[in-house]
Each structure stands twice: as C-alpha cells, then as structure tokens.
XYZ file of N, CA and C in Angstrom:
360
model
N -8.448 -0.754 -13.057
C -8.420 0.623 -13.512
C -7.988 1.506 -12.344
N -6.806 2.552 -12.726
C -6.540 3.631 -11.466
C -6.963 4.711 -12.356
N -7.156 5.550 -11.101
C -7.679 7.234 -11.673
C -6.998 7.774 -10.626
N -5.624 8.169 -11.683
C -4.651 9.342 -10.513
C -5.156 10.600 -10.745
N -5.451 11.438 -9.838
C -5.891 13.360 -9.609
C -4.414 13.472 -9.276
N -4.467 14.512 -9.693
C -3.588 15.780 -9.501
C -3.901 17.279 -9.717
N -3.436 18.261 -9.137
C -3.983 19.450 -9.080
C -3.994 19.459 -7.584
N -4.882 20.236 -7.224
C -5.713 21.025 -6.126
C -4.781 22.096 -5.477
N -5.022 22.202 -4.403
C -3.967 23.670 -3.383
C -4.847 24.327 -2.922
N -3.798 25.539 -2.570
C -4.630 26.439 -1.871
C -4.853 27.678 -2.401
N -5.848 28.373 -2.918
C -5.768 29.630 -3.393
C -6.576 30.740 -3.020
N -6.389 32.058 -3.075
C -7.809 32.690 -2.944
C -8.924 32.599 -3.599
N -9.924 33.311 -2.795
C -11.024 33.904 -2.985
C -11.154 34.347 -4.723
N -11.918 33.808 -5.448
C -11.618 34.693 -6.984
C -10.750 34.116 -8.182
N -9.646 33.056 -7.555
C -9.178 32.382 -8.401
C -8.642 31.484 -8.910
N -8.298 30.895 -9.910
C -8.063 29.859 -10.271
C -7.441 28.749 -10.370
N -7.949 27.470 -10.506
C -6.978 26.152 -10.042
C -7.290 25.135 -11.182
N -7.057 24.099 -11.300
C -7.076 23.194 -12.241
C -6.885 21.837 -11.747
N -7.631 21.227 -11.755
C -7.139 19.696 -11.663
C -7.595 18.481 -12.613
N -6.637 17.713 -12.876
C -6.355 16.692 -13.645
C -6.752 15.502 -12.970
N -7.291 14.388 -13.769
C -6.993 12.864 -13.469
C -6.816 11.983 -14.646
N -6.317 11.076 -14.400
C -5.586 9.575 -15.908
C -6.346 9.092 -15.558
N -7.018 7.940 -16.126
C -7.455 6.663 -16.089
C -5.938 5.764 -16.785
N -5.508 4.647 -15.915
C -4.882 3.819 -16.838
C -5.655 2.311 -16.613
N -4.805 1.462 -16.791
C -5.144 -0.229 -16.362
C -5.892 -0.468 -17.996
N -6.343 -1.858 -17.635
C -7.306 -2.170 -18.654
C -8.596 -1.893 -19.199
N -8.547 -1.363 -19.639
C -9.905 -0.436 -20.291
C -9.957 -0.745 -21.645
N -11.422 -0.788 -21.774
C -11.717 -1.364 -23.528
C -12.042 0.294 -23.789
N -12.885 0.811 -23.060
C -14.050 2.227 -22.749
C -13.930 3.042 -22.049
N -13.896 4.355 -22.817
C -14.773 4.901 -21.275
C -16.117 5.821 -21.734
N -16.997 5.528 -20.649
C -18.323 6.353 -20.827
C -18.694 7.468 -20.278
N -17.868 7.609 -19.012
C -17.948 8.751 -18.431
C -16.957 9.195 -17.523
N -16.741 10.092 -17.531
C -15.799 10.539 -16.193
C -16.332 11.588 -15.363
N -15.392 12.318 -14.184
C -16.128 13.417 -13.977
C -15.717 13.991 -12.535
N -16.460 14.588 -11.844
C -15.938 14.884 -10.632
C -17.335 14.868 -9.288
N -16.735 14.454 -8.096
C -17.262 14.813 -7.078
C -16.627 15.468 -5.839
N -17.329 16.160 -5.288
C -16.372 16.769 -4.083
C -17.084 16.356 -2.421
N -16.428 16.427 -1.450
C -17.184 16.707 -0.199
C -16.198 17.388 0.435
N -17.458 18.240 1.392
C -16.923 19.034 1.754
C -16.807 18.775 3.850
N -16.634 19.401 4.548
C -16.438 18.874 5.747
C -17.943 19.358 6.496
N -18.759 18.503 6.794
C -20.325 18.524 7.240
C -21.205 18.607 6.219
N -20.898 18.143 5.465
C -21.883 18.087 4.002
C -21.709 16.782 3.300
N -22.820 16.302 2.615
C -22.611 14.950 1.770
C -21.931 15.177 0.432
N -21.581 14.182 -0.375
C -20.434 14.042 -1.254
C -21.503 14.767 -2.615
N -20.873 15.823 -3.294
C -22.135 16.203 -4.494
C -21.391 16.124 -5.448
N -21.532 16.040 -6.659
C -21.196 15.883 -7.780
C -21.049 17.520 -8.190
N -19.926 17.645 -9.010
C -19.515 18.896 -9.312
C -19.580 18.586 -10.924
N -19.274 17.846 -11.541
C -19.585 17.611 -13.182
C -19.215 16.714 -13.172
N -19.700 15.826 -14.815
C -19.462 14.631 -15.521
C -19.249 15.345 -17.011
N -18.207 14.510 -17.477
C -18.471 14.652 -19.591
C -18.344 13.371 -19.896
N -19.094 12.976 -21.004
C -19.451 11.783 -21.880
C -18.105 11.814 -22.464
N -17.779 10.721 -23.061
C -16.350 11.048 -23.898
C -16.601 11.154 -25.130
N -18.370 11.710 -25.697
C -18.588 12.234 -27.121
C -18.750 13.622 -26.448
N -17.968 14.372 -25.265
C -18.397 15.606 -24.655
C -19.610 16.112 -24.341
N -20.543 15.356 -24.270
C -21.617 16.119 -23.443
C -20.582 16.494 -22.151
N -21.357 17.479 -21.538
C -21.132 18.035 -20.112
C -22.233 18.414 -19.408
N -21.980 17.723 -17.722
C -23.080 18.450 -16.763
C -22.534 18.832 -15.936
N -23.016 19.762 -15.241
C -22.389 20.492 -14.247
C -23.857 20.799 -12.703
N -23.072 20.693 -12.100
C -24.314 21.067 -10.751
C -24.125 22.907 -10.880
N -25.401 23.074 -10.706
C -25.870 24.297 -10.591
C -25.269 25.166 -9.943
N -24.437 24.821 -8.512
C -22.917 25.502 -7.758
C -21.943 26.063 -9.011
N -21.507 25.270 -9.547
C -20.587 25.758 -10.258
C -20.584 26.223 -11.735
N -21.575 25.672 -12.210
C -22.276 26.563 -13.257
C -21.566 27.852 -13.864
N -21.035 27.988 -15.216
C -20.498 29.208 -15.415
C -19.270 29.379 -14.931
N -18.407 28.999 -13.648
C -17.604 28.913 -13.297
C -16.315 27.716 -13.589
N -16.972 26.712 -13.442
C -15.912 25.336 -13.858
C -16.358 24.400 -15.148
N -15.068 24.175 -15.601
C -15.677 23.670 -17.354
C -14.689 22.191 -16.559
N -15.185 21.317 -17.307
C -14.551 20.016 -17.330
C -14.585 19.637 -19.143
N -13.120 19.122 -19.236
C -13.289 19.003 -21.109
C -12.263 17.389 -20.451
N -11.750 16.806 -21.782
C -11.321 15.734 -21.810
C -10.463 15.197 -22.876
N -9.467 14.397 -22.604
C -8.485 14.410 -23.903
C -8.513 12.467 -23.818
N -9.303 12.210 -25.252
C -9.421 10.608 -25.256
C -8.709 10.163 -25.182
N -7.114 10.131 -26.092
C -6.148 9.351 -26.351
C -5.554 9.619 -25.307
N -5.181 10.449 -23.721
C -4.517 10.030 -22.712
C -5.922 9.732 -21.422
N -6.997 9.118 -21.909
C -7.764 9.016 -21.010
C -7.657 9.861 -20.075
N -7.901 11.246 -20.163
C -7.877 12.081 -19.020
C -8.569 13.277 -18.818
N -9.123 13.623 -17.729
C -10.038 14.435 -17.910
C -9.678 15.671 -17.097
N -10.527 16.994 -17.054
C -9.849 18.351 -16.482
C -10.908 18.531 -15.967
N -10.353 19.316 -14.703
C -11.500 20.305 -14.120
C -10.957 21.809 -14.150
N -10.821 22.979 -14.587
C -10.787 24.033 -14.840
C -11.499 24.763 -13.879
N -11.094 25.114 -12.828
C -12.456 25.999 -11.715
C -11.658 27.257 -11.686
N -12.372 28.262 -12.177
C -12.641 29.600 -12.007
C -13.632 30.554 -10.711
N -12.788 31.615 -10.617
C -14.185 32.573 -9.635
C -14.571 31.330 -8.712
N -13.051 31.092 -8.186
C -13.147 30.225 -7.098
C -13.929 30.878 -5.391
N -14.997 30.454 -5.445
C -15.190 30.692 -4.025
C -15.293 30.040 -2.681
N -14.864 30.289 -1.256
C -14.462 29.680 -0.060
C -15.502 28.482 -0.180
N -16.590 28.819 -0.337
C -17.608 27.443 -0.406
C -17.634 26.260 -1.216
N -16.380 26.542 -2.099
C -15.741 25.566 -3.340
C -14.717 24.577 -2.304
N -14.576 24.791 -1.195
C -13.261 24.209 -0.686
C -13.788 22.813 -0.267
N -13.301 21.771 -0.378
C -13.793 20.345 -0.286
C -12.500 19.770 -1.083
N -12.890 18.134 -0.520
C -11.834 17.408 -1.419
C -12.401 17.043 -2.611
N -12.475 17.127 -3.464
C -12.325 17.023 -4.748
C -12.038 14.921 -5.448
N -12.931 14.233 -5.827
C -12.931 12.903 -6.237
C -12.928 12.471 -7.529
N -12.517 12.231 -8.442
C -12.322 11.807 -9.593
C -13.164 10.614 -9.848
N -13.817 10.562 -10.807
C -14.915 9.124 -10.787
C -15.461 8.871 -12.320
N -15.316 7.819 -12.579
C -15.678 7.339 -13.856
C -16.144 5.453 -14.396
N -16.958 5.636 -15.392
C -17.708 4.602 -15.255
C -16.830 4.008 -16.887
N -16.335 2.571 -16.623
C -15.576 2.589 -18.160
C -16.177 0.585 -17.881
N -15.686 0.529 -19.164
C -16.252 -0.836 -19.978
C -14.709 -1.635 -20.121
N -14.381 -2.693 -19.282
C -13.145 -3.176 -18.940
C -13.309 -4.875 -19.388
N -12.416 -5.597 -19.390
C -11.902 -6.790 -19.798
C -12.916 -7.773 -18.651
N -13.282 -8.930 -19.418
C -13.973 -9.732 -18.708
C -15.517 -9.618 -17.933
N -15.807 -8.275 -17.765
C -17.283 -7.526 -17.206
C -18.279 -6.832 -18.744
N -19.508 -7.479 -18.465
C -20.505 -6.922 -19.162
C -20.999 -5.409 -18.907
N -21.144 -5.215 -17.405
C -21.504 -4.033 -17.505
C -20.535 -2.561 -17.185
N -20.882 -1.696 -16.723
C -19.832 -0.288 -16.945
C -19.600 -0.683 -15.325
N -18.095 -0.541 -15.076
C -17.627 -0.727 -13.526
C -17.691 0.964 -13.251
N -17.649 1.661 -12.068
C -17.667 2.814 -11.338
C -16.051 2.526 -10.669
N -14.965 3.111 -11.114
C -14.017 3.697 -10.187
C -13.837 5.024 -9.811
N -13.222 5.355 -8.470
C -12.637 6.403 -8.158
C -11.551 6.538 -7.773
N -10.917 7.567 -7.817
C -9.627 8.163 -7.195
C -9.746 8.717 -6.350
N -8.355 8.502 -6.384
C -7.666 9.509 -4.601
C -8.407 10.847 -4.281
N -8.421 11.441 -3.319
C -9.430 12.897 -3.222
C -7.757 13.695 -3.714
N -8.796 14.610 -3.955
C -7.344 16.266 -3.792
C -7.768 17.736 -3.321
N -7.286 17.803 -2.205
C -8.014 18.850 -1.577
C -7.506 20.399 -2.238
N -8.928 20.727 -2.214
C -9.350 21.928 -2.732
C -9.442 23.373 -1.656
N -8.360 24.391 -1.322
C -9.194 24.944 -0.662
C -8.680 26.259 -1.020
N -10.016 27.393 -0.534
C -10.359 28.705 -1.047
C -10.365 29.389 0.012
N -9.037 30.193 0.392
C -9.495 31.505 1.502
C -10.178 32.466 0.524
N -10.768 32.900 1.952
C -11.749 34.295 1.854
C -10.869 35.790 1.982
C-alpha cells in the first residue's frame, strides 16, 4: 500500500490550504485514514482521523478550523485547514490503517510528510 500527500506550502497567517492523499496498492479495506503532523521540537500529534462510514476526530488544536472528509471510490482522503495559524506549521503525515491481501489484521501505513507552513 502507498499513501501519496499532496498539498501543503506556504501561506499566511489566517488562511487557507488543503491537502490530499491516495491510498493505492492492494487493498481489500480501508478503516481509517487520517492525519498527523510534527512540528520542529515537539512530538508527532495527530491532527484528525475519518472512519470510511465518516465518523471524524479531530484534536482539540484544530477543532472548528480543519475538516477532513473522504472520497471511497478514489481511496482518498482531504485535509481542508482553515484560520490557518503559525503554530499549524509542521510537516504534515498521512496515515491509515486498511485490511490488505494475505494479513488478518489492519496494517498501519504512512506517507511521505508535506510541509505545512504559516507566516505570522
């Protein structure tokens, strides 16, 4: 399984960016996707997950600000970040747990980072 990101850049203070990732390869499933970021002197935090019956969670940072939705038939999921602020700037990780050929249980891949960053 690959999980290509795309998106990120550089933008101000206030606004908005978008980033994308695919899942392709062999996949029977997927159960979750989602995002994590780190940032430079900080540990890696989770910025959201959606179920692919759409539940959504989001960490309390971004709350109100970034929606993650998902489109089944191209296995791919969005991050939508709004009322972008400088403390949003980190690389950005794509991560998802899917049900693949030959394995019983849900494998964890990730993707490439895509850096995220927010002047002030």
């Amino acid at each position: 399984v690959q999980l290509q990101a795309s998106g990120g850049g550089l933008v101000q203070a206030g606004g908005s960016l978008g980033l994308s990732c695919a899942a392709s390869g062999s996949i029977f499933s997927i159960n979750v996707m989602g995002w994590y970021r780190l940032a430079p002197g900080k540990q890696r935090e989770l910025v959201g997950t959606i179920i692919f019956g759409g539940i959504t969670n989001y960490a309390d940072a971004v709350k109100g600000r970034f929606t993650i939705s998902r489109d089944n038939a191209k296995k791919t999921v969005y991050l939508q970040m709004t009322s972008l602020k400088p403390e949003d700037t980190a690389v950005y990780y794509c991560w998802g747990k899917f049900k693949v050929p030959g394995i019983a249980y849900l494998v964890e891949y990730w993707g490439q980072g895509t850096q995220v960053t927010v002047s002030s």
